[in-house]
PDB file of C-alpha atoms and ligand atoms in Angstrom:
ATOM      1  CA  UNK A   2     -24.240  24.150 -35.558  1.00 39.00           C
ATOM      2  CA  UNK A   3     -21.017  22.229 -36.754  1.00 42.00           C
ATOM      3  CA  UNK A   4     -18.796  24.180 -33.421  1.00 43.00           C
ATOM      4  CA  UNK A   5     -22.247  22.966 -30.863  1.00 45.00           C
ATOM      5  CA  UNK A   6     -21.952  19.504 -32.123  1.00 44.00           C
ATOM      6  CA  UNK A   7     -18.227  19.181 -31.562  1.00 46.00           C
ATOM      7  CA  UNK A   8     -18.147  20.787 -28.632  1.00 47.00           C
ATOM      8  CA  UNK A   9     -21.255  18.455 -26.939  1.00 48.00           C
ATOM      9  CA  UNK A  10     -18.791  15.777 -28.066  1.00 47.00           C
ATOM     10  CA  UNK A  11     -15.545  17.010 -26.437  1.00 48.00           C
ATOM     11  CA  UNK A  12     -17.529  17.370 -23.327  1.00 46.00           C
ATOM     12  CA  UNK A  13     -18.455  13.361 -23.898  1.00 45.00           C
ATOM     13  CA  UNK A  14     -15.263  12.536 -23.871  1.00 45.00           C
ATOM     14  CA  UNK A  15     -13.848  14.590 -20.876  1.00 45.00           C
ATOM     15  CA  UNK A  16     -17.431  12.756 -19.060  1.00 44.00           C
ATOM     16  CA  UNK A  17     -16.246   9.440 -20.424  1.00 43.00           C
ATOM     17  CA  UNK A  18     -13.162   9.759 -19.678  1.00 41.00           C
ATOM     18  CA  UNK A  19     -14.005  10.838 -15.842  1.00 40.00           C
ATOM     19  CA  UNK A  20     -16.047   8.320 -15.398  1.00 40.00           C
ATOM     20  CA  UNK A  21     -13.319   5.849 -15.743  1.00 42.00           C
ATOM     21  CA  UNK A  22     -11.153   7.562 -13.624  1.00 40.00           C
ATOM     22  CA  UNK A  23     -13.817   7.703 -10.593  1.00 47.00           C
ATOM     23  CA  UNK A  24     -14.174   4.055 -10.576  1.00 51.00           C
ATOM     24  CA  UNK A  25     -15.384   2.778  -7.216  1.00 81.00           C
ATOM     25  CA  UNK A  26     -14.805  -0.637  -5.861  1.00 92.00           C
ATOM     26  CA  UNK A  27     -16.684  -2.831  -3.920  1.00 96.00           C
ATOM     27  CA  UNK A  28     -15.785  -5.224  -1.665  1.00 97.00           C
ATOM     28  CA  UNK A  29     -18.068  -7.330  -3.096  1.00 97.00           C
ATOM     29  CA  UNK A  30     -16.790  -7.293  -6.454  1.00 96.00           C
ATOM     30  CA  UNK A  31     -13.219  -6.872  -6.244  1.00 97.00           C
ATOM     31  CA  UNK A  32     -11.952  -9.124  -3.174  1.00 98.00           C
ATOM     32  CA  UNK A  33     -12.438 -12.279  -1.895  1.00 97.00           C
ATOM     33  CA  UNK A  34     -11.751 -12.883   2.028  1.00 98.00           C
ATOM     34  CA  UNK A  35      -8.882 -15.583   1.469  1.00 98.00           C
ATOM     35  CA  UNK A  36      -8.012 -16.083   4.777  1.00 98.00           C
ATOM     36  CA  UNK A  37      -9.662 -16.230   8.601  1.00 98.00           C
ATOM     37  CA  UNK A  38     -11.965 -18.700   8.197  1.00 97.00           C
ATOM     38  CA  UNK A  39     -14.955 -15.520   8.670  1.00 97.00           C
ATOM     39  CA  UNK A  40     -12.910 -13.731  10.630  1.00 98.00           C
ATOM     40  CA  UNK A  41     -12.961 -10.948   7.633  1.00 98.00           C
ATOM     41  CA  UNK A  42     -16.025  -9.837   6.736  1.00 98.00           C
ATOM     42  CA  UNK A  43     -17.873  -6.929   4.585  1.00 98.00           C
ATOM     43  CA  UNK A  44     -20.621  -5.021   7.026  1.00 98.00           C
ATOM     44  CA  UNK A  45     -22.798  -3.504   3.704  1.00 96.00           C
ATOM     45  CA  UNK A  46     -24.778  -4.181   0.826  1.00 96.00           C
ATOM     46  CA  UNK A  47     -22.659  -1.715  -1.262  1.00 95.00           C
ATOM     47  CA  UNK A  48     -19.079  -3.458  -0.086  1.00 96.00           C
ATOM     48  CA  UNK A  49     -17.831  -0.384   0.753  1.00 96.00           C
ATOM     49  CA  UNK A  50     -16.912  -1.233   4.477  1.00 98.00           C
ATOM     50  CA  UNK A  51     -14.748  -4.279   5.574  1.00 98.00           C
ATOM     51  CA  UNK A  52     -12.796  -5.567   8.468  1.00 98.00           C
ATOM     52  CA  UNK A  53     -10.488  -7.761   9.309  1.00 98.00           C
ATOM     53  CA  UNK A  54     -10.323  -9.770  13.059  1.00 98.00           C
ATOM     54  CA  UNK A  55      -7.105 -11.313  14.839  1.00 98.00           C
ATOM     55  CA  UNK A  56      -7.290 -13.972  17.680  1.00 98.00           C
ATOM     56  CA  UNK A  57      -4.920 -15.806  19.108  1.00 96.00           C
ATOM     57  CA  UNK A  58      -6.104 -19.068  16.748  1.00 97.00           C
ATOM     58  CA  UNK A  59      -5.806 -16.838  13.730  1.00 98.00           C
ATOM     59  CA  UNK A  60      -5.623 -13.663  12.141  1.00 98.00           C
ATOM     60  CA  UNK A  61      -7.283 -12.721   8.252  1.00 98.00           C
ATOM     61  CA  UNK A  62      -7.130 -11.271   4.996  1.00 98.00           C
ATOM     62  CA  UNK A  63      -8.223 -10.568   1.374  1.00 98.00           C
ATOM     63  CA  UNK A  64      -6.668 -10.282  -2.112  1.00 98.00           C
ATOM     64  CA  UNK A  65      -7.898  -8.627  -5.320  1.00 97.00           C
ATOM     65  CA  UNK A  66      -9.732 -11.402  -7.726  1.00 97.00           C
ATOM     66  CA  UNK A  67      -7.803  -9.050 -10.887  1.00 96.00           C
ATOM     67  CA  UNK A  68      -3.715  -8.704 -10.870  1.00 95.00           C
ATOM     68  CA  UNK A  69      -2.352  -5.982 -12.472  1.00 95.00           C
ATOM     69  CA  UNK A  70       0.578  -4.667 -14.504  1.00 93.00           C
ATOM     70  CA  UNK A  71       0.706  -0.990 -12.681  1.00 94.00           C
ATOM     71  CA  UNK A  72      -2.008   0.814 -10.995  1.00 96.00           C
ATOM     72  CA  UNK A  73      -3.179   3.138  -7.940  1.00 97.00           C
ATOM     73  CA  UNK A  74      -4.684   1.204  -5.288  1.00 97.00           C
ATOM     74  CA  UNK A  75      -6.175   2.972  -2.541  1.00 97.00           C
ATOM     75  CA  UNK A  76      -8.105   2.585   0.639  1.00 98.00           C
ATOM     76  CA  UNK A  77      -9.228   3.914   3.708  1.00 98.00           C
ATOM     77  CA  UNK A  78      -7.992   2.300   7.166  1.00 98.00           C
ATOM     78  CA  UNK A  79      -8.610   2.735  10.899  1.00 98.00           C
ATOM     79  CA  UNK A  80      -6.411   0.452  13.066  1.00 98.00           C
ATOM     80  CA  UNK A  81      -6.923  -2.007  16.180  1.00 98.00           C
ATOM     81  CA  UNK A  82      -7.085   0.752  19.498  1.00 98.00           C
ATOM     82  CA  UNK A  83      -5.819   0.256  22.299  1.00 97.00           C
ATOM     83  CA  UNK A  84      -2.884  -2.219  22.884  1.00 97.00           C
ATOM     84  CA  UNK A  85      -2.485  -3.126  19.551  1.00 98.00           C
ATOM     85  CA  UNK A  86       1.351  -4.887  20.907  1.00 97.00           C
ATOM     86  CA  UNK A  87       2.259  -7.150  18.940  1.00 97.00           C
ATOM     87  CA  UNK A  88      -0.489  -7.191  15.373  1.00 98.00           C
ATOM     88  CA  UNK A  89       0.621  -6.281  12.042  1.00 98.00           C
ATOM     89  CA  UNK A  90      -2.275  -4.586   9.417  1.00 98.00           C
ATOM     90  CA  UNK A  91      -1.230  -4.903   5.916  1.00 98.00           C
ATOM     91  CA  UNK A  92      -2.222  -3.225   2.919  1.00 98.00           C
ATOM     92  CA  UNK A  93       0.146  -4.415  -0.163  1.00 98.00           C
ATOM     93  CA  UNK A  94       1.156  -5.409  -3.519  1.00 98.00           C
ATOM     94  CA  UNK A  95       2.839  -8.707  -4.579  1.00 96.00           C
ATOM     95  CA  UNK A  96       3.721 -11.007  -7.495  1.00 94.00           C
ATOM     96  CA  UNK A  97       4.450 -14.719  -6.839  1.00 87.00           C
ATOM     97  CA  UNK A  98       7.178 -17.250  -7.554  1.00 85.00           C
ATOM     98  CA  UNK A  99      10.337 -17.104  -5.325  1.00 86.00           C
ATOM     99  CA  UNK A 100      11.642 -14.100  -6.909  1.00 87.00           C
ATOM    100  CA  UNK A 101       8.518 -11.286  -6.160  1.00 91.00           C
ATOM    101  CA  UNK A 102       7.695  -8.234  -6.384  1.00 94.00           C
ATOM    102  CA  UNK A 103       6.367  -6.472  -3.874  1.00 96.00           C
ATOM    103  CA  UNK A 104       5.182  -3.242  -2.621  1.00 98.00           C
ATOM    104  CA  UNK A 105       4.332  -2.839   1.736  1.00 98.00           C
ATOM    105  CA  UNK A 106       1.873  -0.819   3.833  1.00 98.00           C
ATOM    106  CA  UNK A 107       2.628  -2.704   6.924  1.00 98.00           C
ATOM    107  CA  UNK A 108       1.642  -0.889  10.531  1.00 98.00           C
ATOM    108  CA  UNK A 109       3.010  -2.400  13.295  1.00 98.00           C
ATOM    109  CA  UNK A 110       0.900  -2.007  16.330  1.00 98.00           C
ATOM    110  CA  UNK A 111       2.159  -0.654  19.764  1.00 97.00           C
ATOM    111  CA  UNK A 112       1.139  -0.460  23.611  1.00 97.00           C
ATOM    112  CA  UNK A 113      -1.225   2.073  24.792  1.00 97.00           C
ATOM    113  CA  UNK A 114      -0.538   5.436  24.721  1.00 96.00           C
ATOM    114  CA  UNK A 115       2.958   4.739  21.872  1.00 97.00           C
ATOM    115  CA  UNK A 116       2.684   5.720  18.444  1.00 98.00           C
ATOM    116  CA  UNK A 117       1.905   2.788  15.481  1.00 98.00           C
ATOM    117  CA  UNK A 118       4.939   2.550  12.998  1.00 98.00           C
ATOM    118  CA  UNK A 119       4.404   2.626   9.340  1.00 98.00           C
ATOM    119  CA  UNK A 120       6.506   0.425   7.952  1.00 98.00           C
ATOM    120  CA  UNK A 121       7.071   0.189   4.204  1.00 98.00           C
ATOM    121  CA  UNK A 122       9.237  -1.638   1.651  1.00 98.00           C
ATOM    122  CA  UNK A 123      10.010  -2.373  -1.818  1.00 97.00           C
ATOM    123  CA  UNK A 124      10.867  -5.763  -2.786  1.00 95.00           C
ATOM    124  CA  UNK A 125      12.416  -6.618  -6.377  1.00 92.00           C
ATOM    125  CA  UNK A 126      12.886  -9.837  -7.527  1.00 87.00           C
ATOM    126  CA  UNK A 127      12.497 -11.612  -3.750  1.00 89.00           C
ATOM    127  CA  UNK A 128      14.871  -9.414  -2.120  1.00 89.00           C
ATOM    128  CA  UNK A 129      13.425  -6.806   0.004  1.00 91.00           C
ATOM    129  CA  UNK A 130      16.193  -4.468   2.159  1.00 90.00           C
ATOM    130  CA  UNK A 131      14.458  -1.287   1.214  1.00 95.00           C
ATOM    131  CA  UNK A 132      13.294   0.189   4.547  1.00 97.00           C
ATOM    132  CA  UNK A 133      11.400   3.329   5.124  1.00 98.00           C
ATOM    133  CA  UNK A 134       9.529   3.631   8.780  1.00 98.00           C
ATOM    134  CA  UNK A 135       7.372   6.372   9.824  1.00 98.00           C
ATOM    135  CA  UNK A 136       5.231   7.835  12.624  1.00 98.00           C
ATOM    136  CA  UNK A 137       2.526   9.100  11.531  1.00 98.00           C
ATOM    137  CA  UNK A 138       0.953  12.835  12.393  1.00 98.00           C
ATOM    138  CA  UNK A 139      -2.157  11.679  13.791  1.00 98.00           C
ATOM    139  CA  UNK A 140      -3.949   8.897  15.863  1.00 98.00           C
ATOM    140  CA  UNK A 141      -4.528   6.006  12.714  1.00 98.00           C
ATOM    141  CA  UNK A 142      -7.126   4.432  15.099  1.00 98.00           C
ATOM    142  CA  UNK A 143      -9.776   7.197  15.736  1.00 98.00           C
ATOM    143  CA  UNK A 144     -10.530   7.782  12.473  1.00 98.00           C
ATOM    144  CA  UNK A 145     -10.454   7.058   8.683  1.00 98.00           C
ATOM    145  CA  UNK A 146      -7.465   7.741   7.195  1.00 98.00           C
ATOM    146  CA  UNK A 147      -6.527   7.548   3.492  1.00 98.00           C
ATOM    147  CA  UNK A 148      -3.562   5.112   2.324  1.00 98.00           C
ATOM    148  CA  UNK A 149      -2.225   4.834  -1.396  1.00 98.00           C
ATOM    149  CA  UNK A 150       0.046   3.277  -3.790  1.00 98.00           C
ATOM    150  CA  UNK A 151       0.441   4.576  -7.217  1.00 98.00           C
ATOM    151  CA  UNK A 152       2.712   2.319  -9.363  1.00 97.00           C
ATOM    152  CA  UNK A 153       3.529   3.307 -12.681  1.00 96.00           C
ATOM    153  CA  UNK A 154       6.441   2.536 -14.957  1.00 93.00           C
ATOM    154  CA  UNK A 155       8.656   5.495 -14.096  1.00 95.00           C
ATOM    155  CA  UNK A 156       8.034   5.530 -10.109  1.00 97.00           C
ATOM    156  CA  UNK A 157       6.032   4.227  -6.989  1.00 98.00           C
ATOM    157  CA  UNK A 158       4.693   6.815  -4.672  1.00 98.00           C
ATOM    158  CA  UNK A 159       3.357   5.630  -1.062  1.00 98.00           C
ATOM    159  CA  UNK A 160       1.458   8.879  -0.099  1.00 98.00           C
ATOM    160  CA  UNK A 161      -1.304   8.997   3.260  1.00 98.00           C
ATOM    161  CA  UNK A 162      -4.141  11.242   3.152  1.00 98.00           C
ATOM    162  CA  UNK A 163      -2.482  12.613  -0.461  1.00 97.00           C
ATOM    163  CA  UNK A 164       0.855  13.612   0.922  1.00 98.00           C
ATOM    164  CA  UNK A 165       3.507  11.614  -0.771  1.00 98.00           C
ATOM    165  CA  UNK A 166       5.824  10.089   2.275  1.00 98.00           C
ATOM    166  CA  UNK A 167       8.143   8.010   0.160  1.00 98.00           C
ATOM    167  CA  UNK A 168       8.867   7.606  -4.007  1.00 97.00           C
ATOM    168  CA  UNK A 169      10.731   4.909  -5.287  1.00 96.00           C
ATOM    169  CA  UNK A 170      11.888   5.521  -8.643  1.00 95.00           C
ATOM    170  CA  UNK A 171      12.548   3.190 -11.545  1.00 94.00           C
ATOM    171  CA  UNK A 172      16.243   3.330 -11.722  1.00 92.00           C
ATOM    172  CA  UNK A 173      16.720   0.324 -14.195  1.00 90.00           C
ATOM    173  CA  UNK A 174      19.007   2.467 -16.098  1.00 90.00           C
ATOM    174  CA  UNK A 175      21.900   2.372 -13.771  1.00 90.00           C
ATOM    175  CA  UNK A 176      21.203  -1.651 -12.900  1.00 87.00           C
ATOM    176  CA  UNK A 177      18.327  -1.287  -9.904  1.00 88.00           C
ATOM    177  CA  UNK A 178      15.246  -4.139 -10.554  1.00 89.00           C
ATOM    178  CA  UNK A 179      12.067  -2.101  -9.990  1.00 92.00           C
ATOM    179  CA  UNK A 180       8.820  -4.323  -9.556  1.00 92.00           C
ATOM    180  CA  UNK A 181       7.342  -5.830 -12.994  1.00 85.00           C
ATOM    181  CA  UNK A 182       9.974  -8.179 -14.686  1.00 66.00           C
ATOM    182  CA  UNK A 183      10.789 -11.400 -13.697  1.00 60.00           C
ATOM    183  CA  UNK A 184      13.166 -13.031 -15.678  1.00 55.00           C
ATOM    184  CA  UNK A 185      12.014 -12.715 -19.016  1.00 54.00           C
ATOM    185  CA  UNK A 186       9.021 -11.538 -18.277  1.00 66.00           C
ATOM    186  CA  UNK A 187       6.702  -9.372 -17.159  1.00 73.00           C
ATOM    187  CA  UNK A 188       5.023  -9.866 -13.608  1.00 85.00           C
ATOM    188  CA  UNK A 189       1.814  -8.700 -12.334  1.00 92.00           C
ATOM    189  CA  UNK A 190       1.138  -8.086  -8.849  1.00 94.00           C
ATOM    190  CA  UNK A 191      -2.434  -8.762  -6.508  1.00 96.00           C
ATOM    191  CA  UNK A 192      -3.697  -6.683  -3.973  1.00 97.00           C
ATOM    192  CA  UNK A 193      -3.466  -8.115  -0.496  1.00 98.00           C
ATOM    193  CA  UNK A 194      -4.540  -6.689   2.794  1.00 98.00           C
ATOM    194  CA  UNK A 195      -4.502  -8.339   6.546  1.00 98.00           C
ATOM    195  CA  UNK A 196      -4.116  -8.369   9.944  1.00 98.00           C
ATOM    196  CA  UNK A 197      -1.847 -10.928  11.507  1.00 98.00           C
ATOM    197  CA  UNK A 198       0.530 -11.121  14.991  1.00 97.00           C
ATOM    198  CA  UNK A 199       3.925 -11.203  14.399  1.00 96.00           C
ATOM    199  CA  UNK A 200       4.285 -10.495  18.473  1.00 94.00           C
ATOM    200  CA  UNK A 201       7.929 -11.812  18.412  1.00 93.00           C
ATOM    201  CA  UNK A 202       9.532  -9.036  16.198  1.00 93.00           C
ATOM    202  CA  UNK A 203       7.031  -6.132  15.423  1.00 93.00           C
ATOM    203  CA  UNK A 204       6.518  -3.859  18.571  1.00 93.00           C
ATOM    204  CA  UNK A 205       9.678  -2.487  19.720  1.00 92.00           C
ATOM    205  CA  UNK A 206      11.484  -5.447  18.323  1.00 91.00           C
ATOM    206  CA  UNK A 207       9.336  -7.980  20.328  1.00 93.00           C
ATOM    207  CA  UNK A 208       9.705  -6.439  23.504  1.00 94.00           C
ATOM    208  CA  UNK A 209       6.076  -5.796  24.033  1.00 94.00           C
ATOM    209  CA  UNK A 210       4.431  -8.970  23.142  1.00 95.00           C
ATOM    210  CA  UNK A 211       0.211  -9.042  22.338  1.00 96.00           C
ATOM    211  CA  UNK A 212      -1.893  -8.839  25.103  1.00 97.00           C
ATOM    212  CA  UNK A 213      -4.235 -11.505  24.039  1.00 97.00           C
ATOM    213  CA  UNK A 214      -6.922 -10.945  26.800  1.00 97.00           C
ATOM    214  CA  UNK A 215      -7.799  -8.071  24.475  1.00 96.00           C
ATOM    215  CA  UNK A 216      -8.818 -10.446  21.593  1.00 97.00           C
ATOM    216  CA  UNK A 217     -10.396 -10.379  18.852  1.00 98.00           C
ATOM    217  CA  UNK A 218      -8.264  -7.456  17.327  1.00 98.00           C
ATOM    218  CA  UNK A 219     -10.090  -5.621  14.853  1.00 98.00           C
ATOM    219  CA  UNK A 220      -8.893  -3.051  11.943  1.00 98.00           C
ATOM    220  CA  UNK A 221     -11.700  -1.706   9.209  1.00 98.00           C
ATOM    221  CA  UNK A 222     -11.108  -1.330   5.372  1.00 98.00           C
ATOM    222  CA  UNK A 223     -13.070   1.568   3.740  1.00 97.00           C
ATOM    223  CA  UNK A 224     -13.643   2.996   0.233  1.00 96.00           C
ATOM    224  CA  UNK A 225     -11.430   0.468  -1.651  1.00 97.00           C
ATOM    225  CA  UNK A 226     -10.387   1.772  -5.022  1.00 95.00           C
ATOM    226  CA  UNK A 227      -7.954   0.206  -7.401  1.00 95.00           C
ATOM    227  CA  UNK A 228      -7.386   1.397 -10.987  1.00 93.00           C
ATOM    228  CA  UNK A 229      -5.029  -0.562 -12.746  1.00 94.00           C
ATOM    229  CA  UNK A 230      -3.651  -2.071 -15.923  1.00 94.00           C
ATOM    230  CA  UNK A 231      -5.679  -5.230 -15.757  1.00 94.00           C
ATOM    231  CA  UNK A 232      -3.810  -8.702 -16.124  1.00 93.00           C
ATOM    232  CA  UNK A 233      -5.115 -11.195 -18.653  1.00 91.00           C
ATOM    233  CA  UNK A 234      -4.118 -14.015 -20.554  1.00 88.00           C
ATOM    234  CA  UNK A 235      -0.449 -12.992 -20.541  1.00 85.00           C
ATOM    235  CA  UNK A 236      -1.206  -9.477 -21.007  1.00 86.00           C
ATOM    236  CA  UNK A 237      -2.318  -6.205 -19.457  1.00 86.00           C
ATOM    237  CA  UNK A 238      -4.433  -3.528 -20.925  1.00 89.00           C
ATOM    238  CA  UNK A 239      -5.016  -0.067 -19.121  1.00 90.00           C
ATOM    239  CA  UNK A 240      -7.663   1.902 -18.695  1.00 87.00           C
ATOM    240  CA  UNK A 241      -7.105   5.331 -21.356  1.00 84.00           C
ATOM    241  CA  UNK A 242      -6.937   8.631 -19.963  1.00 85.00           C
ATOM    242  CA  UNK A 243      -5.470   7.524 -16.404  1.00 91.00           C
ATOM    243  CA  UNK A 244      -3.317  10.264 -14.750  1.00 94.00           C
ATOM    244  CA  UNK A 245      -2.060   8.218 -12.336  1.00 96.00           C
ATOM    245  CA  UNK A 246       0.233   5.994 -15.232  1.00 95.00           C
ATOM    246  CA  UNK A 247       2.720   9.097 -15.478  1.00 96.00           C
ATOM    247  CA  UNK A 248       1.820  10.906 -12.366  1.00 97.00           C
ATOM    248  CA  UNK A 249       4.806  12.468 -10.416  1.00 97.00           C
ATOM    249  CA  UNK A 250       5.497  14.334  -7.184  1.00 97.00           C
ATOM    250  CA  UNK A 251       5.116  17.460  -8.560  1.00 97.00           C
ATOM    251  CA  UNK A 252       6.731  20.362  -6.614  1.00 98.00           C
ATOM    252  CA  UNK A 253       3.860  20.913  -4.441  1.00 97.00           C
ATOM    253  CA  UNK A 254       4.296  17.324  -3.270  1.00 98.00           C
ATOM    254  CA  UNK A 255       8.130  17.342  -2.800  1.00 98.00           C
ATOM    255  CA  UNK A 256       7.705  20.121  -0.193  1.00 98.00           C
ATOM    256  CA  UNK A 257       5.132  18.110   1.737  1.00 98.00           C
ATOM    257  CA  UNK A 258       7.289  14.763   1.132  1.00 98.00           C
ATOM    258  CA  UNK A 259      10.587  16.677   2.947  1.00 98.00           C
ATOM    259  CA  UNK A 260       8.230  17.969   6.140  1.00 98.00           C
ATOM    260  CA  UNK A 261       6.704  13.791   6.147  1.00 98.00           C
ATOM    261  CA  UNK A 262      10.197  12.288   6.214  1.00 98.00           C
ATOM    262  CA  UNK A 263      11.882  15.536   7.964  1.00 98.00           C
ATOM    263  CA  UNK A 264       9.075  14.923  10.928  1.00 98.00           C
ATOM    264  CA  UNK A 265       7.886  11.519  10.840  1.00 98.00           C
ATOM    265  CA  UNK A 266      10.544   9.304   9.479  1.00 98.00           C
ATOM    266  CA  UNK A 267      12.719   6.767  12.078  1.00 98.00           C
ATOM    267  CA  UNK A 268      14.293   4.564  10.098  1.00 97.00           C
ATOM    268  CA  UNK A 269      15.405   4.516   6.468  1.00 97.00           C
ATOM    269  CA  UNK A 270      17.583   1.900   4.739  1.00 96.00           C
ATOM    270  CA  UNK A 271      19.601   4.835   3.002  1.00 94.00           C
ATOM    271  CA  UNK A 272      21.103   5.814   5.959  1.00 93.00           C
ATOM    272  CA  UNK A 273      22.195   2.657   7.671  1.00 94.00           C
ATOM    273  CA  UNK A 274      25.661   2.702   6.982  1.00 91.00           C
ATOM    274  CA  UNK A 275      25.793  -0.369   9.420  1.00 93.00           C
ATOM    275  CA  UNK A 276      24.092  -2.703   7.252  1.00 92.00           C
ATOM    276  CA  UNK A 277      25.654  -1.311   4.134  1.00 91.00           C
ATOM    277  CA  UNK A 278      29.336  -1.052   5.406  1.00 91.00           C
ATOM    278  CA  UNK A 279      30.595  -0.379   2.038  1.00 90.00           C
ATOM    279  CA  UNK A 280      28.029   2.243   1.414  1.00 88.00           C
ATOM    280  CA  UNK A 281      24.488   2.885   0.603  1.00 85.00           C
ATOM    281  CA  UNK A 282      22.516   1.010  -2.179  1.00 85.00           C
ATOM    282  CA  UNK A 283      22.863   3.385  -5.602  1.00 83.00           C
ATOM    283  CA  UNK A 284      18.957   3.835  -5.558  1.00 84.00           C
ATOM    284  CA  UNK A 285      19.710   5.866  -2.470  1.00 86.00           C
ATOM    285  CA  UNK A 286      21.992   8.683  -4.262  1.00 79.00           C
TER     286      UNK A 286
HETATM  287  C1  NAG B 161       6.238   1.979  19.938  1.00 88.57           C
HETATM  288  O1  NAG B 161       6.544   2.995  20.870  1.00 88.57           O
HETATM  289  C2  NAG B 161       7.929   3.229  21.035  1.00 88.57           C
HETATM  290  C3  NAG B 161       8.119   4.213  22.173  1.00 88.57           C
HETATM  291  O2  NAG B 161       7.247   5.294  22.105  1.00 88.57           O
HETATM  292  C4  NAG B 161       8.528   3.713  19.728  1.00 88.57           C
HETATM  293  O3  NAG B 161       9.919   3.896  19.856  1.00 88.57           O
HETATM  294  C5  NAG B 161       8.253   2.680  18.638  1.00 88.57           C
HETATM  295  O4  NAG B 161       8.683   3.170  17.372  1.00 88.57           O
HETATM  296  C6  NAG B 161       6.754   2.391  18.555  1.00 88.57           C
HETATM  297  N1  NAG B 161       6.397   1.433  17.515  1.00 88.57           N
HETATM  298  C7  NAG B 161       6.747   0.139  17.485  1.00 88.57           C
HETATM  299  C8  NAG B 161       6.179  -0.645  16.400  1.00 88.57           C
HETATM  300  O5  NAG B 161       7.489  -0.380  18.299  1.00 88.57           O
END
């Protein structure tokens, strides 16, 4: 009797606690179209399918109604086809004030026929400088494909489709910022997504400019799912039981992280010995 009971409550709690952990947004909910004047809009009852438009009068974009203090914010993307020349799709963290935080997803769109680059960064307190670009192993316009950002206080881990392509660890103890203090303080960051033109700088370094007599440009959000250590009145609180507050790149994920940035990687800011003449940021080593 007394071993049934307890065990019909353990099982409670592992049910409890999974619950939590499959939370499922909704566009509805958890974003509000900021920008784009309804060129952004959500094509379901349930919010689970989104998408953003770019013309040449404007482009759009959402943020998260919650900040957070650390979390895992995921979603699913497929990106303008075609000649894309020339547009930007976003998918990011960031704080405000001058000195930010911030954490990039940014795909920079190409001609027809040339791979997308996935550009990311890591900006501490304003200053950015933190480079990683990648091609990426498949077509990100046919189909679905899954983006994420796990922030946590010992690490942030970019993966796509759940192979980690970049990890940017918290090395405050040898005098690196990592993103959640501002001076004094501790800084949450929102959830932003868009899809602008930045046709002077973002396809082979402005070279290809946007072919605008393709216009409207259009990228689609899917499955938006952010877990996080909710920011309130000065505070956050997170969720119990959430793996993704000490989760690592375990062993499994180091292997596929060397054949992502052995393969697909084309630029990274560790390398670039010409913009760091007297040698490589200390994160890098
Ligand atoms: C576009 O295609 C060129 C040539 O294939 C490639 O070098 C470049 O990385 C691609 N991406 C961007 C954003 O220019």
């Amino acid at each position: 009797m007394k071993s049934s009971c307890s065990t019909r409550f353990a099982f409670l709690v592992l049910f409890v606690a999974q619950c939590v952990c499959v939370y499922a947004g909704s566009f509805h909910k958890d974003v509000n179209i900021h920008w784009g004047n309804g060129r952004g809009k959500i094509h379901d009852n349930e919010g689970k399918l989104l998408s953003l438009s770019l013309d040449k009068t404007s482009g759009s974009g959402f943020q998260s109604n919650q900040e957070f203090l650390y979390g895992k914010a995921e979603v699913q993307m497929k990106l303008v086809p075609g000649n894309s020349a020339g547009t930007v799709t976003t998918f990011y963290l960031k704080s405000h004030g001058s000195t930010w935080d911030e954490v990039d997803f940014e795909f920079l769109g190409n001609i027809s026929g040339h791979p997308y680059t996935l550009h990311t960064n890591v900006y501490t307190k304003g200053l950015g400088d933190k480079e990683q670009q990648f091609h990426l192993w498949f077509d990100p316009t046919v189909d679905f494909h899954t983006y994420c950002i796990t922030w946590n206080p010992q690490r942030i881990i970019f993966t796509v489709d759940g192979i980690p392509i970049r990890e940017f660890k918290n090395s405050e103890s040898i005098g690196v910022h990592f993103p959640k203090s501002q001076p004094m303080r501790n800084q949450p960051m929102r959830l932003y997504a868009s899809l602008w033109e930045a046709e002077h700088w973002a396809t082979r370094g402005g070279l290809e400019k946007t072919d605008w007599s393709k216009a409207p440009f259009t990228a689609f959000y899917r499955n938006y799912n952010v877990e996080g250590c909710v920011w309130a009145n000065g505070k956050s609180s997170c969720p119990g039981n959430s793996p993704w507050f000490t989760q690592k790149v375990d062993l499994a994920g180091q292997k596929k992280m060397k054949w992502a940035q052995s393969k697909y990687m084309i630029y990274t800011y560790c390398t670039d010995k010409r913009r760091f003449p007297q040698g490589v940021p200390a994160v890098c080593t």
